[in-house]
Amino acid sequence: MATLSPAELQLLHRYWQAANYLAVGQIYLLDNVLLRQPLQKQHIKPRLLGHWGTSPGLNLIYVHLNRLIRRHNTTILYICGPGHGAPAILANTYLEGTYSEVYPSVTKDLSGLEAFFRQFSTPGGIPSHVSPHTPGSIHEGGELGYSLAHAFGAAFDNPDLLVACVVGDGEAETGPLEGSWKSIHFLNPVRDGAVLPILHLNGYKIAGPTVLARQSDDTIKALMEGHGYEVFFVEGDDPLLVHEQFAQTLETIYTRIHKIQQQARQQEIQQPPRWPMIVLRTPKGWTCPKQWNDKPLEGSFRSHQVPLDKVTENADQLALLEEWMRSYHPENLFDEKGALLPELAALAPPGDKRMSAVAHANGGRLLQDLQLPDFTQYALPISSPAVSVGMATRQLGQYLRDVFALNQQHKNFRLFCPDETASNKLDAVFEATNRCSSSTIINTDDHLSPDGRVMEVLSEHLCQGWLEGYLLTGRHGFFPCYEAFITIIDSMFNQHAKWLKTCNELPWRKPIASLNYLLTSHAWRQDHNGYSHQGPGFIDTVVNKKSTVIRLYFPPDANTLLSVTDHCLRSKNYVNVIVAGKQSELQYLTMEEAIPHCKKGAGIWHWAGHNDDGQPDIILACAGDVPTMEAVAAAWLLAKEVPHLKVRFINVVDLMALSPRPYHPHGLPDNDFNDMFTTGTPVIFAFHGYVRVIHDLIHGRPHPARFHVRGFMEEGTTTTPFDMVVLNNVSRYHLAIEALKRSIPAQEDAQKAIEHFESKLTQHHAYIRTHLRDMPEIENWNWKA
Amino acid sequence: MATLSPAELQLLHRYWQAANYLAVGQIYLLDNVLLRQPLQKQHIKPRLLGHWGTSPGLNLIYVHLNRLIRRHNTTILYICGPGHGAPAILANTYLEGTYSEVYPSVTKDLSGLEAFFRQFSTPGGIPSHVSPHTPGSIHEGGELGYSLAHAFGAAFDNPDLLVACVVGDGEAETGPLEGSWKSIHFLNPVRDGAVLPILHLNGYKIAGPTVLARQSDDTIKALMEGHGYEVFFVEGDDPLLVHEQFAQTLETIYTRIHKIQQQARQQEIQQPPRWPMIVLRTPKGWTCPKQWNDKPLEGSFRSHQVPLDKVTENADQLALLEEWMRSYHPENLFDEKGALLPELAALAPPGDKRMSAVAHANGGRLLQDLQLPDFTQYALPISSPAVSVGMATRQLGQYLRDVFALNQQHKNFRLFCPDETASNKLDAVFEATNRCSSSTIINTDDHLSPDGRVMEVLSEHLCQGWLEGYLLTGRHGFFPCYEAFITIIDSMFNQHAKWLKTCNELPWRKPIASLNYLLTSHAWRQDHNGYSHQGPGFIDTVVNKKSTVIRLYFPPDANTLLSVTDHCLRSKNYVNVIVAGKQSELQYLTMEEAIPHCKKGAGIWHWAGHNDDGQPDIILACAGDVPTMEAVAAAWLLAKEVPHLKVRFINVVDLMALSPRPYHPHGLPDNDFNDMFTTGTPVIFAFHGYVRVIHDLIHGRPHPARFHVRGFMEEGTTTTPFDMVVLNNVSRYHLAIEALKRSIPAQEDAQKAIEHFESKLTQHHAYIRTHLRDMPEIENWNWKA
């Protein structure tokens, strides 16, 4: 028996036609929007933009999900992987009225329809891809690969949510997407919502066929079963048949999901469930003209973007376009004033059940502040600076443990990490929660459970994608990562920063929690893993982004790390990057000192300087834990060997403090900066990352050429920590020599000191080259060594 | 009947024990290397580094591949995904003698063995991961995810090569690796070699289980069949049984591969073949002690790195280590002098058949220069500068077409691109070759064939990984990419740059062809796709790397693009980044002018400047095609509105020309730079990318504060090309205003001109904001608009 009655089928089909009509309209028309006159070239936009190819498929899915929502009063979030099919998604948001609610000038009538068409892909209008401007979206479809990871991130801890995720067969070819299917092994049917992947195979990318589209159903079934899914195929090119098949499949799947969740929640089930997914095969550019100039359009790569692209020059094309658009019968879809007919409008779900209005897609609406423990409780006691050692991330782990404990009930905090939580010394969190897995767990596993809130998977892409999805739906997270490997997700970060920047310009987008990175196991202490693990380049990627959304912190010790992290976990709409090592390192500031130091972003450390009467001969500055230790040691060496030298010592925690304030809100005001760095004293700056970041940030400060920066210069291998700083010319001796050369090189004791420091380096090199065994420096490496 | 006779089984097993012994030895011992005395703590290294967990599996595979090579006289390249298992790979290179040939001080006797152990993971020694130092490797195993892509790249156009690729179950979790399985649909059994993936499931990552290890054989079989493979399982923990099973499986597979290739090469086959692969399940840390302190070691994550890590402090651990090492019976493996016993040494293949000596792993040994057409033939005729328009990449496409034609016989050039060859206007190449696919091809496909040399796959990761594998085995390639999406492979580029930098320090590593990127569809002309497609950040990632390996070019027009590309295709051991748009753009230089301009890297354009008597009031400089057009237009506006102003115009093609020469070999010598930029004249610099790159490069040049740089500042959307430069304050008007403000703002005509330019911008803004339709600028956007 048919799932759809003939009447319902017709209604659904007409709704689909309305969506298709609006998709075509956005691409082509600036006037005569309902074709109430014959189509003429002056009705056509001067520039034809937008992607038709994927749009009819996206519309089909949308229309049928609407039906599911109404029938079951369920909540669905629609994630559109093929985001270049914005004409489809936008059409639906307009049809169900949300678009006019969010943008009141785009009314539900003829003039609104014209505005809706005109604004699409037009200067001053809205982008050609699904973007933050699109109500109901948490996903920009410009850079392909992340839809499914976003979907799972959204489903975590949302037990009543169904996330429908459309994956195009183009996107399905990317590495990050292929790596996302396994997310199903981390989904817990008791506490999480469901994800329904819909793999939409329409055959072609821009110009060539897709790999998956050329595989048999048997092969695709095997692949997806291998990933852990139960596969349902819906295939065809006759819309009425596909409607029935799709409606029926969705009903079956909905029942299946409900049963999985019910059984799990009633604790009847032992085996990890096999979740359903859909493979939908429909023609590319479905329902557009079959061909042009004897070349196929529908079903071919030629319908990927604008199938007829010469309509203003070629009358036959224009006529064909008109025929195509009239095939949807706009006169049967919209009333005289241009509004969708009531019997069709009734097919959309009501209020916030509309997928374009669902609260999860504007996560700030659901955001609850984290309950945070008093971070000062985790302080390391410091009797005097640069004497004791401690592990910064170990202290932080205890703080994070209690963040888990305090927010247990709200279920709104998770840690995402590529299997490095313990390696990064954050294992105290396992006193409060576990690693997450919904696969088989055996008794030799360590802190592993389906309820775990530590999401460990050896994929930075998945960590990032899950976290983004989790944040965008109104929750909080933390991402500790080996510094070198965070560059794996450079481009994902780029896109998230763009998303946040754009949301800041849209008042209806409510602020979400910041994306917080802890970059640890960093370049200077990957002496054991070697050169491939030594790379601070993420800093450079981040620092280029809008100052409204990015923040970079280099806490030099445990107490500053605690203070900075607490601040980051309270912030909204930023990307916060915290760089801090996991090893035993020198500690400097008491918590009372750390808090104002972090707040200001940079400060003079009088105890580390020498003879600093306000007119120093030289300034030693630093950012990053290891460079700070080397700079402190250099200052100590200088005081010992050249006691009359006046040395100022500055530590920078908030990197953007260096930037002139017009370029970044954290930039120190000119007066503060000049009080600290003077306006003319030479500065030796020891930096954690590549030197160019500092060269840029000081551009615009007085006499930037006086800054001499040392940092990571792409020298590394498996060696000792001290050899790492020597190889990159940022050791205490290098800093001290450079300080002397740039201040008072002529004086005799300075020259003697330089020779002494150079002899130390010569000794080091000789030792490293000849001994082929670990150096005493490993153990004795502290600032007075 | 057993594949291995009892005698051969014993020999193989002993060879495996020798490799395992050497792996453990590298981790622990600095003396008493063959345990001829009782083990004492002074024989133990002060710092224990290296990964044991994966090593016995890697050794097993190595030993059995040796057998296959000897039996069939075949050539095998071993790619070790779990590259942190360097102790295993190094052990084998030592056992088969290559290591001593490459590093003569590491002899095949007791003292050499001691040197071999001591150098491992030791300062002044060699890294703890498989690295360029490892003979036989083209793959650094530090950053996981790329082994399989490298393997396929190596197999392309090497019909007689078998590439055995070990994929660890940790690596198998990464997105890039999961996205690499599909490479099999691009492998042509006629012209390419074979890839044998060996998925090694030993259960754990650092601390948690792997996803795949917890799946049933049925599930894994489905997954891999879904990817297109025929799956063979080898599973066990009894070495002797596993030896037999593995040897038998390898024989079966070898026959299968041979048959696939024979059938294809005799053109008997129609259907795409199903290639074999192996799933190998063995315990993590296999053959190490079963447990310590009641916690399991063998078969658990605790054997991932150093299973017993307190041997110098704990006598029981030391005894257990000794028992473990003696379980391999070193006295039955090495002779009195410390050399491998002859009956075992005979198991290794001879000469260049040894996997550590195979020529493909030192690709420069096989490299043949490309045959290149005379690039000046493709020049666009230029009657005078900044008058005609042309498409730079279209010209380049014709040149590349003929590169394909000229090198057809050598089969050593491919183009790698994420389905954008035609979109990037390089479609002339399809006159000489096709897109590649070994899947089903249908008649609506465009230029698609199993013989195609254009590797289009919607995965930047795969393009990059294949290309790296192709280059590292001694061939040539070219990678055109949308600029914004090349950041997807930032981290892969990082690792390749590190590889090249290290190879430069190893005389036995022969130079390979450069990795050439063409970044097109760039930020300034992605006005149609919008903000997600606008991102020039790859430049920043590249510029941080060693000056010995990176080059960045910004040819402003067609003739400079041809000159630069020809140069890049001839170069070796670099990463060359060329940034050039694909749209119709203004043309400036004749080929006669383009060649010396590109060679010098930067030059004064006298025709674009005004009144330049050698003492200009202001310098307009630029790098990148769109910034060049805006700067040219700004200079023209200035000449028109403020005729007495002395304007020098400088175009920069080779970005590194800006850098002081000590920092980059392409840096202009001080005299040349100062002649060109003077030492004090204000400079307005219009740059293609983020401004900070320029701020850094000029650090060290006279008075860097006089440089005022404009570039991409993260403003973008779907709009017009001209609005893009306005949004980012780099339009002709912005440049002209800034030039006037920084030179002679007090004069009346300057003030008037500023007001005029500002009114132009106001008009633009008003127009963009109100019209909501395409702007006339789309059509009229040229330099005198």
PDB file of C-alpha atoms in Angstrom, chain A residues 47 123, chain B residues 386-390 522-528 534 556 581-588 624-634 636-637 686-688 719-735 760-761 764 767-768 774-785:
ATOM      1  CA  ARG A  47      25.314  37.795 -14.261  1.00  0.00           C
ATOM      2  CA  PRO A 123      26.541  42.652  -4.585  1.00  0.00           C
TER       3      PRO A 123
ATOM      4  CA  ALA B 386      47.934  47.730 -19.989  1.00  0.00           C
ATOM      5  CA  VAL B 387      45.814  47.873 -23.118  1.00  0.00           C
ATOM      6  CA  SER B 388      44.832  44.384 -24.170  1.00  0.00           C
ATOM      7  CA  VAL B 389      43.332  41.691 -22.025  1.00  0.00           C
ATOM      8  CA  GLY B 390      44.090  37.998 -22.033  1.00  0.00           C
ATOM      9  CA  HIS B 522      42.201  33.150  -6.291  1.00  0.00           C
ATOM     10  CA  ALA B 523      40.809  35.371  -3.547  1.00  0.00           C
ATOM     11  CA  TRP B 524      40.268  38.462  -5.714  1.00  0.00           C
ATOM     12  CA  ARG B 525      38.290  36.704  -8.393  1.00  0.00           C
ATOM     13  CA  GLN B 526      36.129  34.443  -6.280  1.00  0.00           C
ATOM     14  CA  ASP B 527      33.563  37.203  -6.185  1.00  0.00           C
ATOM     15  CA  HIS B 528      31.038  34.679  -7.530  1.00  0.00           C
ATOM     16  CA  GLN B 534      38.562  33.776  -0.572  1.00  0.00           C
ATOM     17  CA  PRO B 556      50.974  39.598 -13.139  1.00  0.00           C
ATOM     18  CA  GLY B 581      44.260  34.300 -11.910  1.00  0.00           C
ATOM     19  CA  LYS B 582      42.267  32.502 -14.562  1.00  0.00           C
ATOM     20  CA  GLN B 583      40.083  35.403 -15.677  1.00  0.00           C
ATOM     21  CA  SER B 584      40.489  37.833 -18.545  1.00  0.00           C
ATOM     22  CA  GLU B 585      42.909  40.388 -17.221  1.00  0.00           C
ATOM     23  CA  LEU B 586      45.075  43.251 -18.377  1.00  0.00           C
ATOM     24  CA  GLN B 587      48.375  42.301 -19.986  1.00  0.00           C
ATOM     25  CA  TYR B 588      51.543  44.264 -19.439  1.00  0.00           C
ATOM     26  CA  GLY B 624      49.847  39.729  -7.760  1.00  0.00           C
ATOM     27  CA  ASP B 625      47.738  40.239 -10.868  1.00  0.00           C
ATOM     28  CA  VAL B 626      44.762  42.066  -9.351  1.00  0.00           C
ATOM     29  CA  PRO B 627      46.851  44.280  -7.045  1.00  0.00           C
ATOM     30  CA  THR B 628      49.037  45.085 -10.052  1.00  0.00           C
ATOM     31  CA  MET B 629      46.040  46.259 -12.043  1.00  0.00           C
ATOM     32  CA  GLU B 630      44.858  48.392  -9.129  1.00  0.00           C
ATOM     33  CA  ALA B 631      48.302  49.857  -8.635  1.00  0.00           C
ATOM     34  CA  VAL B 632      48.638  50.612 -12.358  1.00  0.00           C
ATOM     35  CA  ALA B 633      45.264  52.314 -12.258  1.00  0.00           C
ATOM     36  CA  ALA B 634      46.224  54.240  -9.123  1.00  0.00           C
ATOM     37  CA  TRP B 636      47.346  56.577 -13.828  1.00  0.00           C
ATOM     38  CA  LEU B 637      44.846  58.368 -11.581  1.00  0.00           C
ATOM     39  CA  ALA B 686      49.469  46.448  -2.944  1.00  0.00           C
ATOM     40  CA  PHE B 687      49.763  42.765  -2.185  1.00  0.00           C
ATOM     41  CA  HIS B 688      47.811  39.727  -3.240  1.00  0.00           C
ATOM     42  CA  THR B 719      29.991  40.519  -5.003  1.00  0.00           C
ATOM     43  CA  THR B 720      31.811  42.143  -7.928  1.00  0.00           C
ATOM     44  CA  PRO B 721      35.556  41.875  -8.471  1.00  0.00           C
ATOM     45  CA  PHE B 722      35.875  45.621  -8.013  1.00  0.00           C
ATOM     46  CA  ASP B 723      33.929  45.535  -4.772  1.00  0.00           C
ATOM     47  CA  MET B 724      36.371  42.911  -3.521  1.00  0.00           C
ATOM     48  CA  VAL B 725      39.271  45.348  -3.803  1.00  0.00           C
ATOM     49  CA  VAL B 726      37.149  48.105  -2.282  1.00  0.00           C
ATOM     50  CA  LEU B 727      36.092  45.933   0.661  1.00  0.00           C
ATOM     51  CA  ASN B 728      39.735  45.226   1.397  1.00  0.00           C
ATOM     52  CA  ASN B 729      40.922  48.835   1.004  1.00  0.00           C
ATOM     53  CA  VAL B 730      43.219  47.937  -1.858  1.00  0.00           C
ATOM     54  CA  SER B 731      41.348  49.581  -4.733  1.00  0.00           C
ATOM     55  CA  ARG B 732      43.006  52.102  -7.040  1.00  0.00           C
ATOM     56  CA  TYR B 733      41.302  54.876  -5.087  1.00  0.00           C
ATOM     57  CA  HIS B 734      42.518  53.590  -1.745  1.00  0.00           C
ATOM     58  CA  LEU B 735      46.047  53.284  -3.085  1.00  0.00           C
ATOM     59  CA  LYS B 760      34.349  57.717  -6.173  1.00  0.00           C
ATOM     60  CA  LEU B 761      34.379  55.288  -3.283  1.00  0.00           C
ATOM     61  CA  HIS B 764      30.590  52.836  -5.288  1.00  0.00           C
ATOM     62  CA  TYR B 767      25.579  51.814  -5.670  1.00  0.00           C
ATOM     63  CA  ILE B 768      26.491  48.460  -4.181  1.00  0.00           C
ATOM     64  CA  ASP B 774      25.133  43.197 -10.787  1.00  0.00           C
ATOM     65  CA  MET B 775      27.208  46.264 -11.219  1.00  0.00           C
ATOM     66  CA  PRO B 776      28.407  47.763 -14.494  1.00  0.00           C
ATOM     67  CA  GLU B 777      31.905  47.345 -13.053  1.00  0.00           C
ATOM     68  CA  ILE B 778      31.696  43.670 -13.817  1.00  0.00           C
ATOM     69  CA  GLU B 779      31.993  44.459 -17.468  1.00  0.00           C
ATOM     70  CA  ASN B 780      33.848  47.759 -17.316  1.00  0.00           C
ATOM     71  CA  TRP B 781      36.359  46.892 -14.683  1.00  0.00           C
ATOM     72  CA  ASN B 782      39.645  47.891 -16.259  1.00  0.00           C
ATOM     73  CA  TRP B 783      42.378  50.187 -15.269  1.00  0.00           C
ATOM     74  CA  LYS B 784      41.048  53.388 -16.717  1.00  0.00           C
ATOM     75  CA  ALA B 785      37.532  52.936 -15.353  1.00  0.00           C
TER      76      ALA B 785
END
